[in-house]
PDB file of C-alpha atoms in Angstrom:
ATOM      1  CA  MET A  18      47.698  37.515-206.262  1.00 45.00           C
ATOM      2  CA  PRO A  19      45.930  38.196-209.572  1.00 45.00           C
ATOM      3  CA  THR A  20      45.610  41.807-210.648  1.00 47.00           C
ATOM      4  CA  VAL A  21      42.105  43.247-210.484  1.00 44.00           C
ATOM      5  CA  PRO A  22      41.269  45.370-213.553  1.00 48.00           C
ATOM      6  CA  SER A  23      40.884  49.048-212.762  1.00 48.00           C
ATOM      7  CA  SER A  24      37.386  50.514-212.943  1.00 49.00           C
ATOM      8  CA  ALA A  25      38.751  54.065-213.147  1.00 55.00           C
ATOM      9  CA  PRO A  26      37.804  56.156-216.197  1.00 64.00           C
ATOM     10  CA  ASP A  27      40.540  56.213-218.824  1.00 85.00           C
ATOM     11  CA  PHE A  28      39.185  58.503-221.554  1.00 88.00           C
ATOM     12  CA  ALA A  29      37.269  61.728-220.890  1.00 88.00           C
ATOM     13  CA  GLY A  30      35.560  60.172-217.890  1.00 91.00           C
ATOM     14  CA  TYR A  31      34.736  56.909-219.693  1.00 95.00           C
ATOM     15  CA  ARG A  32      36.266  53.465-219.369  1.00 96.00           C
ATOM     16  CA  ILE A  33      36.802  52.109-222.869  1.00 96.00           C
ATOM     17  CA  ARG A  34      37.780  48.469-223.198  1.00 96.00           C
ATOM     18  CA  LYS A  35      38.105  48.296-226.946  1.00 95.00           C
ATOM     19  CA  TRP A  36      37.943  50.335-230.153  1.00 96.00           C
ATOM     20  CA  TYR A  37      36.811  48.860-233.472  1.00 97.00           C
ATOM     21  CA  ALA A  38      37.262  49.940-237.094  1.00 97.00           C
ATOM     22  CA  GLN A  39      35.559  48.179-239.995  1.00 96.00           C
ATOM     23  CA  VAL A  40      36.180  49.099-243.638  1.00 97.00           C
ATOM     24  CA  GLU A  41      34.479  47.800-246.746  1.00 96.00           C
ATOM     25  CA  GLU A  42      34.795  48.750-250.403  1.00 97.00           C
ATOM     26  CA  THR A  43      32.145  47.765-252.957  1.00 97.00           C
ATOM     27  CA  LEU A  44      33.367  47.628-256.564  1.00 98.00           C
ATOM     28  CA  ALA A  45      30.202  46.319-258.242  1.00 97.00           C
ATOM     29  CA  ASN A  46      26.536  46.092-257.367  1.00 95.00           C
ATOM     30  CA  GLU A  47      24.656  42.929-256.398  1.00 95.00           C
ATOM     31  CA  THR A  48      24.190  41.864-260.008  1.00 96.00           C
ATOM     32  CA  GLY A  49      27.862  42.364-260.784  1.00 97.00           C
ATOM     33  CA  VAL A  50      27.653  45.663-262.660  1.00 97.00           C
ATOM     34  CA  PRO A  51      30.851  47.676-262.064  1.00 97.00           C
ATOM     35  CA  ALA A  52      30.624  50.902-260.094  1.00 97.00           C
ATOM     36  CA  ASP A  53      29.311  53.990-261.851  1.00 96.00           C
ATOM     37  CA  GLY A  54      32.255  56.087-260.744  1.00 96.00           C
ATOM     38  CA  GLU A  55      34.219  55.546-257.552  1.00 96.00           C
ATOM     39  CA  PRO A  56      33.560  52.456-255.397  1.00 97.00           C
ATOM     40  CA  VAL A  57      31.453  52.824-252.280  1.00 97.00           C
ATOM     41  CA  ARG A  58      33.706  52.894-249.241  1.00 97.00           C
ATOM     42  CA  LYS A  59      32.036  52.435-245.868  1.00 98.00           C
ATOM     43  CA  VAL A  60      33.718  52.805-242.500  1.00 98.00           C
ATOM     44  CA  VAL A  61      32.400  51.831-239.063  1.00 98.00           C
ATOM     45  CA  ILE A  62      34.046  53.204-235.922  1.00 98.00           C
ATOM     46  CA  ALA A  63      32.880  51.825-232.561  1.00 98.00           C
ATOM     47  CA  ALA A  64      33.886  51.806-228.918  1.00 97.00           C
ATOM     48  CA  ALA A  65      33.014  49.382-226.127  1.00 97.00           C
ATOM     49  CA  VAL A  66      32.302  51.722-223.217  1.00 98.00           C
ATOM     50  CA  ALA A  67      31.688  50.650-219.621  1.00 97.00           C
ATOM     51  CA  ASN A  68      28.093  51.445-218.619  1.00 98.00           C
ATOM     52  CA  PRO A  69      28.043  53.236-215.247  1.00 97.00           C
ATOM     53  CA  TYR A  70      24.285  52.629-214.992  1.00 98.00           C
ATOM     54  CA  ALA A  71      24.347  48.869-215.656  1.00 98.00           C
ATOM     55  CA  GLY A  72      21.863  47.104-213.416  1.00 97.00           C
ATOM     56  CA  THR A  73      20.310  50.339-212.138  1.00 96.00           C
ATOM     57  CA  PHE A  74      17.691  52.922-213.084  1.00 97.00           C
ATOM     58  CA  SER A  75      18.593  56.599-212.993  1.00 97.00           C
ATOM     59  CA  GLU A  76      16.717  59.704-214.117  1.00 97.00           C
ATOM     60  CA  ASP A  77      20.089  61.436-214.512  1.00 97.00           C
ATOM     61  CA  LEU A  78      22.227  60.106-217.372  1.00 97.00           C
ATOM     62  CA  SER A  79      24.839  62.858-217.216  1.00 97.00           C
ATOM     63  CA  LEU A  80      27.671  60.371-216.599  1.00 96.00           C
ATOM     64  CA  LEU A  81      27.137  59.267-220.199  1.00 97.00           C
ATOM     65  CA  ILE A  82      26.045  62.519-221.848  1.00 97.00           C
ATOM     66  CA  GLY A  83      28.328  64.938-220.009  1.00 94.00           C
ATOM     67  CA  ARG A  84      31.573  64.561-221.973  1.00 95.00           C
ATOM     68  CA  SER A  85      30.305  62.648-224.989  1.00 96.00           C
ATOM     69  CA  ASP A  86      31.541  65.496-227.187  1.00 96.00           C
ATOM     70  CA  GLU A  87      35.065  64.271-226.456  1.00 96.00           C
ATOM     71  CA  LEU A  88      34.022  60.757-227.410  1.00 96.00           C
ATOM     72  CA  GLY A  89      32.569  62.139-230.660  1.00 97.00           C
ATOM     73  CA  ALA A  90      35.788  64.001-231.376  1.00 97.00           C
ATOM     74  CA  GLU A  91      37.766  60.773-230.941  1.00 97.00           C
ATOM     75  CA  VAL A  92      35.396  58.970-233.330  1.00 97.00           C
ATOM     76  CA  GLY A  93      36.075  61.695-235.876  1.00 97.00           C
ATOM     77  CA  ARG A  94      39.816  61.458-235.362  1.00 97.00           C
ATOM     78  CA  ARG A  95      39.784  57.690-235.800  1.00 97.00           C
ATOM     79  CA  LEU A  96      37.602  57.993-238.886  1.00 97.00           C
ATOM     80  CA  ARG A  97      40.080  60.365-240.494  1.00 95.00           C
ATOM     81  CA  ALA A  98      42.989  58.112-239.557  1.00 96.00           C
ATOM     82  CA  THR A  99      41.173  55.245-241.276  1.00 96.00           C
ATOM     83  CA  ILE A 100      39.742  56.922-244.364  1.00 94.00           C
ATOM     84  CA  GLY A 101      42.358  59.599-245.009  1.00 92.00           C
ATOM     85  CA  ASP A 102      41.329  62.474-247.253  1.00 91.00           C
ATOM     86  CA  LEU A 103      38.434  60.694-248.944  1.00 94.00           C
ATOM     87  CA  PRO A 104      35.176  62.653-248.784  1.00 94.00           C
ATOM     88  CA  VAL A 105      32.440  61.540-246.404  1.00 97.00           C
ATOM     89  CA  LEU A 106      28.973  62.127-247.855  1.00 96.00           C
ATOM     90  CA  SER A 107      26.763  59.923-245.680  1.00 97.00           C
ATOM     91  CA  TYR A 108      26.595  59.062-242.020  1.00 98.00           C
ATOM     92  CA  GLY A 109      24.630  57.128-239.431  1.00 98.00           C
ATOM     93  CA  LYS A 110      24.900  56.049-235.797  1.00 98.00           C
ATOM     94  CA  ALA A 111      23.797  53.196-233.563  1.00 98.00           C
ATOM     95  CA  CYS A 112      24.238  51.622-230.156  1.00 98.00           C
ATOM     96  CA  LEU A 113      24.334  48.083-228.843  1.00 98.00           C
ATOM     97  CA  VAL A 114      23.665  47.960-225.111  1.00 98.00           C
ATOM     98  CA  GLY A 115      24.682  45.011-222.959  1.00 98.00           C
ATOM     99  CA  ALA A 116      21.981  43.027-221.157  1.00 98.00           C
ATOM    100  CA  ALA A 117      22.430  44.803-217.809  1.00 98.00           C
ATOM    101  CA  GLY A 118      21.714  48.177-219.382  1.00 98.00           C
ATOM    102  CA  GLU A 119      18.866  50.058-221.067  1.00 98.00           C
ATOM    103  CA  TYR A 120      18.485  51.160-224.674  1.00 98.00           C
ATOM    104  CA  GLU A 121      18.242  54.684-223.250  1.00 98.00           C
ATOM    105  CA  HIS A 122      21.797  54.372-221.963  1.00 98.00           C
ATOM    106  CA  GLY A 123      23.049  53.857-225.502  1.00 98.00           C
ATOM    107  CA  ASN A 124      21.031  56.785-226.817  1.00 98.00           C
ATOM    108  CA  ALA A 125      22.686  58.982-224.201  1.00 98.00           C
ATOM    109  CA  LEU A 126      25.967  58.587-226.101  1.00 98.00           C
ATOM    110  CA  LEU A 127      24.385  59.539-229.434  1.00 97.00           C
ATOM    111  CA  THR A 128      22.888  62.974-228.752  1.00 96.00           C
ATOM    112  CA  GLN A 129      23.691  66.149-230.678  1.00 94.00           C
ATOM    113  CA  PHE A 130      26.338  66.862-228.050  1.00 94.00           C
ATOM    114  CA  ALA A 131      28.283  63.831-229.311  1.00 96.00           C
ATOM    115  CA  ALA A 132      27.355  64.324-232.968  1.00 96.00           C
ATOM    116  CA  ASP A 133      28.597  67.877-233.487  1.00 96.00           C
ATOM    117  CA  PRO A 134      32.327  66.971-233.238  1.00 96.00           C
ATOM    118  CA  VAL A 135      31.732  64.140-235.699  1.00 97.00           C
ATOM    119  CA  ARG A 136      30.148  66.602-238.118  1.00 96.00           C
ATOM    120  CA  GLN A 137      33.166  68.843-237.725  1.00 95.00           C
ATOM    121  CA  ALA A 138      35.521  65.970-238.551  1.00 95.00           C
ATOM    122  CA  ILE A 139      33.755  65.290-241.856  1.00 95.00           C
ATOM    123  CA  GLY A 140      33.580  68.932-242.899  1.00 92.00           C
ATOM    124  CA  GLY A 141      30.089  69.672-241.628  1.00 92.00           C
ATOM    125  CA  GLY A 142      26.684  68.043-241.812  1.00 92.00           C
ATOM    126  CA  LYS A 143      23.356  69.868-242.012  1.00 91.00           C
ATOM    127  CA  SER A 144      20.953  66.943-241.701  1.00 91.00           C
ATOM    128  CA  TRP A 145      20.149  64.952-238.586  1.00 91.00           C
ATOM    129  CA  VAL A 146      22.002  61.661-238.280  1.00 96.00           C
ATOM    130  CA  PRO A 147      19.853  58.540-238.824  1.00 96.00           C
ATOM    131  CA  SER A 148      20.033  56.274-235.806  1.00 97.00           C
ATOM    132  CA  THR A 149      19.118  52.888-234.444  1.00 98.00           C
ATOM    133  CA  GLY A 150      20.014  50.644-231.540  1.00 97.00           C
ATOM    134  CA  LYS A 151      19.042  47.745-229.327  1.00 98.00           C
ATOM    135  CA  VAL A 152      20.001  45.667-226.323  1.00 98.00           C
ATOM    136  CA  GLY A 153      22.133  42.735-227.432  1.00 97.00           C
ATOM    137  CA  ALA A 154      24.671  40.094-226.477  1.00 96.00           C
ATOM    138  CA  PRO A 155      28.324  39.856-227.556  1.00 96.00           C
ATOM    139  CA  GLY A 156      28.569  39.264-231.289  1.00 95.00           C
ATOM    140  CA  ALA A 157      25.103  40.649-232.049  1.00 96.00           C
ATOM    141  CA  SER A 158      24.873  42.268-235.465  1.00 96.00           C
ATOM    142  CA  ILE A 159      23.259  45.617-236.146  1.00 98.00           C
ATOM    143  CA  ASP A 160      22.193  47.391-239.338  1.00 98.00           C
ATOM    144  CA  ILE A 161      23.276  51.036-239.223  1.00 98.00           C
ATOM    145  CA  PRO A 162      21.246  53.363-241.464  1.00 98.00           C
ATOM    146  CA  LEU A 163      23.020  55.872-243.677  1.00 98.00           C
ATOM    147  CA  ALA A 164      21.755  59.104-245.233  1.00 96.00           C
ATOM    148  CA  HIS A 165      23.313  62.116-246.932  1.00 95.00           C
ATOM    149  CA  LYS A 166      25.025  64.356-244.387  1.00 95.00           C
ATOM    150  CA  ASP A 167      23.546  67.582-245.781  1.00 93.00           C
ATOM    151  CA  ALA A 168      20.201  66.572-247.251  1.00 90.00           C
ATOM    152  CA  LEU A 169      18.079  63.840-245.753  1.00 88.00           C
ATOM    153  CA  TYR A 170      15.806  63.530-248.785  1.00 90.00           C
ATOM    154  CA  VAL A 171      18.526  62.525-251.270  1.00 92.00           C
ATOM    155  CA  ARG A 172      17.310  58.996-252.036  1.00 93.00           C
ATOM    156  CA  ALA A 173      20.538  57.873-253.704  1.00 94.00           C
ATOM    157  CA  HIS A 174      22.276  57.978-250.322  1.00 95.00           C
ATOM    158  CA  TYR A 175      19.796  55.894-248.337  1.00 96.00           C
ATOM    159  CA  ASP A 176      21.913  52.900-247.444  1.00 97.00           C
ATOM    160  CA  THR A 177      22.878  50.492-244.672  1.00 97.00           C
ATOM    161  CA  VAL A 178      26.045  48.992-243.281  1.00 97.00           C
ATOM    162  CA  THR A 179      25.981  45.889-241.078  1.00 97.00           C
ATOM    163  CA  ALA A 180      28.459  45.336-238.261  1.00 97.00           C
ATOM    164  CA  SER A 181      29.113  42.917-235.415  1.00 95.00           C
ATOM    165  CA  PHE A 182      31.744  43.030-232.711  1.00 95.00           C
ATOM    166  CA  THR A 183      32.784  39.513-231.600  1.00 91.00           C
ATOM    167  CA  ASP A 184      33.143  39.930-227.812  1.00 95.00           C
ATOM    168  CA  SER A 185      31.049  43.098-227.358  1.00 96.00           C
ATOM    169  CA  PRO A 186      28.918  44.354-225.794  1.00 98.00           C
ATOM    170  CA  ARG A 187      29.472  42.652-222.456  1.00 97.00           C
ATOM    171  CA  ALA A 188      26.538  42.886-220.072  1.00 98.00           C
ATOM    172  CA  ASP A 189      27.878  46.035-218.432  1.00 98.00           C
ATOM    173  CA  GLU A 190      28.977  47.787-221.653  1.00 98.00           C
ATOM    174  CA  ILE A 191      27.604  50.030-224.361  1.00 98.00           C
ATOM    175  CA  LEU A 192      28.856  49.844-227.918  1.00 98.00           C
ATOM    176  CA  VAL A 193      28.656  53.308-229.422  1.00 98.00           C
ATOM    177  CA  ILE A 194      28.814  52.969-233.208  1.00 98.00           C
ATOM    178  CA  TRP A 195      29.227  55.437-236.066  1.00 98.00           C
ATOM    179  CA  ALA A 196      29.134  54.630-239.782  1.00 98.00           C
ATOM    180  CA  PHE A 197      30.154  56.645-242.818  1.00 98.00           C
ATOM    181  CA  ALA A 198      30.117  56.316-246.624  1.00 98.00           C
ATOM    182  CA  THR A 199      32.000  58.123-249.366  1.00 97.00           C
ATOM    183  CA  ARG A 200      29.108  58.193-251.845  1.00 96.00           C
ATOM    184  CA  GLY A 201      25.582  56.973-252.473  1.00 95.00           C
ATOM    185  CA  ARG A 202      24.505  53.529-253.657  1.00 96.00           C
ATOM    186  CA  LEU A 203      25.995  52.158-256.841  1.00 96.00           C
ATOM    187  CA  HIS A 204      23.656  52.686-259.799  1.00 96.00           C
ATOM    188  CA  ALA A 205      20.975  54.409-257.705  1.00 94.00           C
ATOM    189  CA  ARG A 206      18.054  54.985-260.067  1.00 92.00           C
ATOM    190  CA  LEU A 207      14.965  55.784-258.021  1.00 89.00           C
ATOM    191  CA  GLY A 208      14.828  59.481-258.867  1.00 87.00           C
ATOM    192  CA  GLY A 209      14.021  62.059-256.253  1.00 84.00           C
ATOM    193  CA  LEU A 210      16.141  64.950-255.031  1.00 79.00           C
ATOM    194  CA  ALA A 211      19.623  65.118-256.544  1.00 82.00           C
ATOM    195  CA  VAL A 212      22.583  66.359-254.538  1.00 78.00           C
ATOM    196  CA  ASP A 213      23.146  69.222-256.986  1.00 72.00           C
ATOM    197  CA  ASP A 214      19.569  70.420-256.446  1.00 73.00           C
ATOM    198  CA  VAL A 215      19.675  70.584-252.660  1.00 73.00           C
ATOM    199  CA  VAL A 216      18.550  73.847-251.077  1.00 72.00           C
ATOM    200  CA  GLY A 217      19.016  74.407-247.355  1.00 66.00           C
ATOM    201  CA  ASP A 218      18.806  71.156-245.430  1.00 64.00           C
ATOM    202  CA  GLY A 219      17.160  69.156-248.208  1.00 59.00           C
ATOM    203  CA  LEU A 220      13.865  68.883-246.353  1.00 61.00           C
ATOM    204  CA  SER A 221      11.912  71.344-248.433  1.00 52.00           C
TER     205      SER A 221
END
């Protein structure tokens, strides 16, 4: 007889079918001008997580929120394994929820509870993490916003990374997605707050 896949949790109370890592390195801007300094390196880390609330409505989303700090810590570990000792100056997060779930289910995996271990992995982060998400089918693409990890108003670090995940999310899955960058945009020249001038959280 064929083997039936286990539905038992396999990581911190979650059932994870697949992990993803996407890396890109930009050496010149869109008009071909070489980088002003180091290239921009962007990394996306994502996990296809079984959605325990697929097809149902629940006021209590603790099955997703409850141990999401451990999921965040694993994202941070995988980021460091991918990017090594390079600095991380910008971050962002997103979710893609399969068709049997709700956008709210994806947000439940992106709260501060999950974000704090990620901040720890990158050496701290004072600013809130820009976020987006949607319900989508396997292979759907998503634009993940990026902003400076310590100062939201640093314009040079407003950026985006686009990702898609071939066979995810399945209808009963959530893709939890984190993105990171090692610097701001190449040849950013729109003025505004400079990193060296940041005071506090960069909001004042």
